[in-house]
Coordinates of C-alpha atoms and ligand atoms in Angstrom, one line a residue:
K1 CA 0.0 0.2 0.0
V2 CA 2.7 2.2 1.0
K3 CA 4.3 1.6 -2.4
E4 CA 1.5 2.2 -4.3
S5 CA 0.7 5.7 -2.5
G6 CA 4.5 6.6 -3.5
K7 CA 3.7 5.8 -7.3
H8 CA 0.2 7.4 -8.1
G9 CA -0.6 8.7 -4.7
V10 CA 1.9 10.9 -2.9
A11 CA 4.0 11.5 -6.3
F12 CA 0.7 12.1 -7.8
F13 CA -0.2 15.4 -6.2
K14 CA 3.5 16.5 -5.5
P15 CA 4.3 19.9 -7.4
E16 CA 7.3 19.9 -9.3
Y17 CA 9.1 22.3 -7.3
M18 CA 8.7 20.6 -3.7
L19 CA 11.1 18.3 -2.3
E20 CA 9.8 14.9 -0.6
L21 CA 10.1 16.5 2.9
E22 CA 8.8 19.4 2.0
Y23 CA 5.7 17.7 0.3
R24 CA 4.9 15.6 3.3
V25 CA 5.0 19.0 5.7
H26 CA 2.8 20.3 3.0
L27 CA 0.6 17.5 2.9
E28 CA 0.4 17.2 6.8
Q29 CA -1.0 20.9 6.9
E30 CA -3.5 20.3 4.4
L31 CA -4.6 17.3 6.3
N32 CA -4.8 19.2 9.4
Q33 CA -6.6 21.9 7.7
A34 CA -8.8 19.4 6.3
I35 CA -9.7 18.1 9.6
I36 CA -10.5 21.5 10.6
N37 CA -12.6 22.6 7.6
S38 CA -14.7 18.8 7.7
E39 CA -13.5 18.0 4.3
F40 CA -13.4 14.4 5.1
E41 CA -16.7 12.1 4.2
I42 CA -17.2 8.4 4.9
Y43 CA -18.4 6.1 2.0
Y44 CA -20.2 2.9 2.7
Q45 CA -19.7 0.0 0.7
P46 CA -22.5 -2.9 1.4
V47 CA -21.5 -6.5 2.7
I48 CA -23.8 -9.0 0.8
D49 CA -25.3 -12.4 2.0
T50 CA -25.2 -14.1 -1.4
S51 CA -27.1 -17.2 0.1
T52 CA -30.3 -14.6 0.9
G53 CA -29.7 -11.8 -1.3
K54 CA -29.9 -9.3 1.6
E55 CA -27.4 -6.6 2.8
L56 CA -25.7 -7.3 6.0
G57 CA -23.8 -4.2 6.9
F58 CA -21.3 -1.9 5.6
E59 CA -17.8 -1.1 5.2
A60 CA -16.6 2.5 6.0
L61 CA -14.1 3.8 3.6
I62 CA -12.9 7.2 3.9
R63 CA -12.7 10.2 1.2
W64 CA -11.3 13.4 1.0
N65 CA -13.5 16.0 -0.5
H66 CA -10.6 18.4 -1.2
P67 CA -11.6 22.1 -2.2
V68 CA -9.2 21.7 -5.2
R69 CA -8.4 18.3 -6.2
G70 CA -11.9 16.7 -5.8
L71 CA -12.4 13.3 -4.2
V72 CA -9.0 12.0 -3.0
P73 CA -8.9 8.1 -2.2
P74 CA -7.5 6.9 0.7
D75 CA -4.6 5.1 -0.5
D76 CA -3.4 9.0 -1.5
F77 CA -3.6 10.6 2.2
I78 CA -3.7 7.4 4.7
P79 CA 0.0 6.6 4.4
V80 CA 1.0 10.1 5.3
A81 CA -1.8 10.4 8.1
E82 CA -0.1 7.1 9.5
Q83 CA 3.6 8.5 9.2
T84 CA 2.4 11.7 10.9
G85 CA 0.4 10.4 13.5
L86 CA -2.6 12.5 12.1
I87 CA -4.2 9.1 11.8
V88 CA -5.2 8.9 15.6
P89 CA -7.2 12.2 15.7
M90 CA -8.7 11.4 12.2
G91 CA -9.3 7.8 13.2
Q92 CA -11.4 9.1 16.5
W93 CA -13.5 11.1 14.1
I94 CA -14.1 8.2 11.9
I95 CA -15.4 6.2 14.5
K96 CA -17.6 8.9 15.7
Q97 CA -18.8 9.6 12.5
V98 CA -19.8 5.8 11.8
C99 CA -21.3 5.2 15.2
S100 CA -23.4 8.4 14.5
D101 CA -24.2 7.2 11.1
L102 CA -25.0 3.5 12.3
S103 CA -27.5 4.5 14.7
L104 CA -29.4 6.2 11.9
L105 CA -29.0 3.3 9.7
Q106 CA -30.4 0.7 12.5
L107 CA -33.6 2.6 12.2
N108 CA -33.9 0.6 9.1
N109 CA -32.6 -2.7 10.5
P110 CA -31.2 -3.1 14.0
E111 CA -29.1 -6.0 12.6
Y112 CA -26.8 -3.8 10.4
F113 CA -23.2 -3.5 11.1
I114 CA -20.3 -1.3 10.1
A115 CA -16.8 -2.4 9.7
I116 CA -14.2 0.3 10.2
N117 CA -10.6 0.0 9.2
I118 CA -8.0 0.5 11.8
A119 CA -4.4 1.6 11.7
P120 CA -1.8 0.4 13.7
Q121 CA -0.9 3.8 15.3
Q122 CA -4.6 3.7 16.6
L123 CA -3.9 0.7 18.6
A124 CA -0.9 2.1 19.8
D125 CA -2.7 5.2 21.3
H126 CA -3.3 4.9 25.2
G127 CA -6.9 6.1 25.4
F128 CA -8.1 4.2 22.4
V129 CA -10.2 1.4 24.1
Q130 CA -11.5 4.0 26.5
N131 CA -12.8 6.1 23.4
V132 CA -14.3 3.4 21.6
R133 CA -16.3 2.4 24.9
A134 CA -17.1 6.1 25.3
I135 CA -18.5 6.6 22.0
L136 CA -20.4 3.1 21.6
A137 CA -22.2 4.2 25.0
H138 CA -23.0 7.7 23.5
Y139 CA -24.9 6.5 20.4
A140 CA -26.4 3.5 22.5
L141 CA -24.8 1.0 20.0
V142 CA -24.4 -3.0 20.7
P143 CA -20.5 -3.4 20.7
A144 CA -21.0 -6.3 18.2
Q145 CA -22.6 -4.2 15.5
I146 CA -19.2 -2.4 15.3
H147 CA -16.6 -4.4 13.5
F148 CA -12.6 -3.5 13.1
E149 CA -10.4 -4.6 10.3
I150 CA -6.9 -5.1 11.1
T151 CA -4.4 -5.9 8.1
E152 CA -2.0 -8.3 8.2
T153 CA 1.0 -5.9 8.0
T154 CA -0.4 -4.4 11.2
L155 CA -0.6 -7.8 12.9
M156 CA 2.7 -8.6 11.8
N157 CA 3.9 -5.5 13.6
A158 CA 1.9 -5.9 16.6
D159 CA 3.7 -5.9 19.9
N160 CA 2.3 -7.0 23.2
G161 CA 0.4 -4.1 24.2
N162 CA -1.1 -3.9 20.8
L163 CA -2.2 -7.4 21.2
R164 CA -3.6 -6.5 24.7
V165 CA -5.7 -3.9 23.1
L166 CA -7.0 -6.3 20.5
R167 CA -8.3 -8.7 23.3
E168 CA -9.9 -5.6 25.1
L169 CA -11.7 -4.9 22.1
N170 CA -12.7 -8.2 21.8
N171 CA -14.1 -8.5 25.3
L172 CA -16.1 -5.3 24.9
G173 CA -17.8 -7.4 22.3
I174 CA -16.4 -5.7 19.1
K175 CA -15.6 -8.3 16.1
L176 CA -12.3 -8.3 14.7
W177 CA -11.3 -9.4 11.1
I178 CA -8.1 -9.7 9.5
D179 CA -8.1 -7.5 6.4
D180 CA -6.7 -8.3 2.9
F181 CA -6.0 -11.8 3.9
G182 CA -3.1 -13.6 2.1
T183 CA -1.4 -10.4 1.0
G184 CA 0.9 -9.4 3.9
Y185 CA 3.3 -11.9 5.6
S186 CA 1.9 -14.8 6.9
S187 CA -0.7 -13.9 9.7
F188 CA -0.6 -17.9 11.1
S189 CA 1.4 -16.9 14.3
Y190 CA -1.7 -14.4 15.0
L191 CA -4.2 -16.8 14.0
H192 CA -2.9 -19.2 16.5
K193 CA -2.6 -16.5 19.1
F194 CA -5.9 -14.7 18.9
Q195 CA -9.5 -15.7 18.1
F196 CA -10.5 -13.3 15.6
Y197 CA -14.1 -13.1 14.2
G198 CA -13.2 -13.7 10.5
I199 CA -10.9 -12.9 7.5
K200 CA -11.6 -10.9 4.4
L201 CA -10.5 -12.7 1.5
D202 CA -8.0 -10.3 -0.6
R203 CA -9.2 -9.1 -4.0
S204 CA -6.2 -10.5 -5.6
F205 CA -7.1 -13.8 -5.1
I206 CA -11.1 -13.4 -6.2
E207 CA -9.9 -11.4 -9.4
G208 CA -8.3 -15.0 -10.7
V209 CA -11.0 -17.5 -9.3
V210 CA -13.0 -17.4 -12.9
D211 CA -10.2 -18.6 -14.9
S212 CA -7.0 -19.5 -13.0
E213 CA -6.8 -23.0 -11.3
R214 CA -4.2 -21.9 -9.1
S215 CA -6.3 -19.1 -7.5
Q216 CA -9.5 -21.5 -7.2
N217 CA -7.1 -23.6 -5.0
I218 CA -5.7 -20.8 -2.9
V219 CA -9.2 -19.4 -2.3
K220 CA -10.3 -23.4 -1.4
G221 CA -7.3 -23.3 1.1
I222 CA -8.0 -20.4 2.9
C223 CA -11.7 -21.1 2.9
A224 CA -11.1 -24.6 4.7
M225 CA -8.6 -23.4 6.9
G226 CA -11.2 -20.3 8.0
D227 CA -13.6 -23.2 8.5
A228 CA -11.4 -25.2 10.5
L229 CA -10.9 -22.5 12.9
K230 CA -14.2 -21.3 12.9
L231 CA -13.5 -17.9 11.2
E232 CA -15.9 -16.1 9.3
L233 CA -15.1 -15.5 5.7
L234 CA -15.8 -12.7 3.4
G235 CA -14.8 -12.2 -0.2
E236 CA -13.6 -8.8 -1.2
G237 CA -13.6 -7.0 -4.8
I238 CA -16.5 -9.3 -6.3
E239 CA -16.7 -7.9 -9.9
Q240 CA -18.4 -10.8 -11.6
R241 CA -21.3 -13.2 -10.7
E242 CA -19.3 -16.0 -11.3
Q243 CA -16.8 -15.2 -8.4
A244 CA -19.6 -14.9 -5.9
E245 CA -20.6 -18.4 -7.2
F246 CA -17.4 -19.8 -6.6
L247 CA -17.4 -18.5 -3.3
L248 CA -21.0 -19.6 -2.1
K249 CA -20.0 -23.0 -3.2
L250 CA -17.2 -23.1 -0.8
G251 CA -19.4 -22.0 2.2
C252 CA -18.3 -18.1 1.7
Y253 CA -21.5 -16.2 1.4
K254 CA -20.4 -13.0 2.9
V255 CA -19.5 -10.4 -0.3
Q256 CA -18.3 -6.9 -1.0
G257 CA -17.6 -5.8 -4.6
Y258 CA -18.6 -3.7 -7.5
W259 CA -20.7 -6.2 -8.8
Y260 CA -23.1 -5.6 -5.9
A261 CA -22.4 -2.0 -5.1
K262 CA -19.7 0.6 -4.9
P263 CA -18.8 2.5 -1.9
M264 CA -21.3 5.3 -1.6
S265 CA -22.1 8.5 0.3
L266 CA -24.7 8.4 3.3
P267 CA -27.3 10.1 1.0
T268 CA -26.6 7.6 -1.9
L269 CA -26.7 4.7 0.5
N270 CA -29.9 5.7 1.5
M271 CA -31.2 5.5 -1.8
W272 CA -29.8 2.4 -2.6
L273 CA -31.4 0.8 0.5
A274 CA -34.7 2.4 -0.6
S275 CA -34.6 1.0 -4.1
R276 CA -33.9 -2.5 -2.7
K277 CA -36.9 -2.5 -0.3
E278 CA -38.7 -3.1 -3.4
N279 CA -36.9 -6.3 -4.5
P280 CA -34.8 -7.6 -1.5
K281 CA -33.9 -10.8 -2.9
M282 CA -32.5 -9.4 -6.0
E283 CA -28.8 -10.5 -5.3
M284 CA -29.7 -14.1 -4.0
I285 CA -27.6 -16.7 -5.6
E286 CA -29.4 -20.3 -6.0
L287 CA -26.9 -23.4 -6.1
P288 CA -28.4 -26.5 -8.1
S289 CA -28.8 -28.9 -5.1
A290 CA -26.2 -31.5 -5.1
Ligands
C2E301 P1 -9.4 -2.3 2.0 O1 -10.1 -2.0 3.4 O2 -8.7 -3.4 1.7 O3 -10.8 -1.6 1.4 C1 -11.3 -2.0 0.1 C2 -11.0 -1.3 -1.1 O4 -11.3 -1.9 -2.4 C3 -11.6 -0.1 -1.1 O5 -10.7 1.0 -2.0 C4 -13.0 -0.4 -1.8 O6 -13.2 0.7 -2.6 C5 -12.0 -1.3 -2.9 N1 -13.3 -2.3 -3.6 C6 -14.2 -2.6 -3.2 N2 -14.9 -3.4 -3.9 C7 -14.2 -3.3 -5.1 C8 -14.4 -4.3 -6.4 O7 -15.3 -5.0 -6.8 N3 -13.5 -3.9 -7.2 C9 -12.2 -3.0 -7.1 N4 -11.3 -2.8 -7.7 N5 -12.0 -2.6 -5.7 C10 -13.1 -2.4 -4.8 P2 -10.5 2.4 -1.0 O8 -12.0 2.8 -0.4 O9 -9.9 3.1 -2.3 O10 -9.8 2.2 0.2 C11 -8.3 1.8 -0.1 C12 -7.8 1.3 1.5 O11 -7.8 2.5 2.2 C13 -8.3 0.5 2.3 O12 -8.3 -1.2 1.7 C14 -8.1 0.3 3.7 O13 -7.0 -0.2 3.6 C15 -7.5 2.1 3.5 N6 -8.9 3.0 4.3 C16 -9.9 3.3 3.7 N7 -10.7 3.8 4.7 C17 -10.0 4.2 5.7 C18 -10.1 4.3 7.0 O14 -11.3 4.9 7.6 N8 -9.1 4.2 8.1 C19 -7.8 3.5 7.6 N9 -7.0 3.5 8.7 N10 -7.8 3.2 6.5 C20 -8.6 3.1 5.6
MG302 MG1 -11.2 -2.9 4.8
MG303 MG1 -9.6 -5.1 2.5
MG304 MG1 -6.8 -3.1 1.1

């Protein structure tokens, strides 16, 4: 991710005359200003249950509505926010905003959850768990309806303090997912140390399942392992119906992807939800009985 942002992220915006360090300071100031000016917006991508066709919840994905550059994707600024520590206050704002939005979305369906991406710096922040607890209480949310996503890379670098924070979150009732599963260094040792709620199969594996036997076998292997360890499975980046069918046959019925819905602003999401009320089973896949 850092590599990617270096290519078309950070470098993309960097004016010719600025040195790398100058640019970072500049972006840091811009991010600070953006927090003050409320230029951030949370988009939501639905998580679909392909066995029923229903939406189960949403993943929160941040966007930056930059006054000049327009909508900036997270890969272009999250790495800098992480390096400068700005991700900590930003992350706090995100959790608050998500909880506020979820309390409204749950008027449609109290079962809805929202998954939030958590950066390693947030886990290291002293007040983190207490803060989360206070926000949940403020919005009267059931902790089980809030999910946190931690990447393999974060886990790889986690120390005992971070691990303790994960346990505290778990005890609070928050569901913890390993994000981008399979792309980082092996998280097997963490699967061994800690009972996660589920794993999110990275889009890079899903991409190949329609025509690569190799990808099919990797996905089969991950699903079998997930099953054996009693982990929920979620397929990311579904762009074709066949990909969802393949996953469903393996018992992975939770999916996200452009095939179903792109991340949307809250008003757009509300329209999307309203349109589905007319045809709630729109996305259901019926497998031929064996
Ligand atoms: P992620 O958590 O793995 O999120 C999934 C990414 O895949 C999102 O990109 C989403 O828009 C994209 N995606 C979903 N379905 C499809 C599909 O069918 N095809 C393709 N090509 N892409 C799909 P996005 O929103 O640009 O976010 C990128 C990454 O930025 C996220 O990866 C996450 O690591 C990070 N991020 C986003 N929001 C936050 C946040 O609030 N906090 C933190 N710490 N990181 C965030
Ligand atoms: Mg994620
Ligand atoms: Mg992911
Ligand atoms: Mg990702």
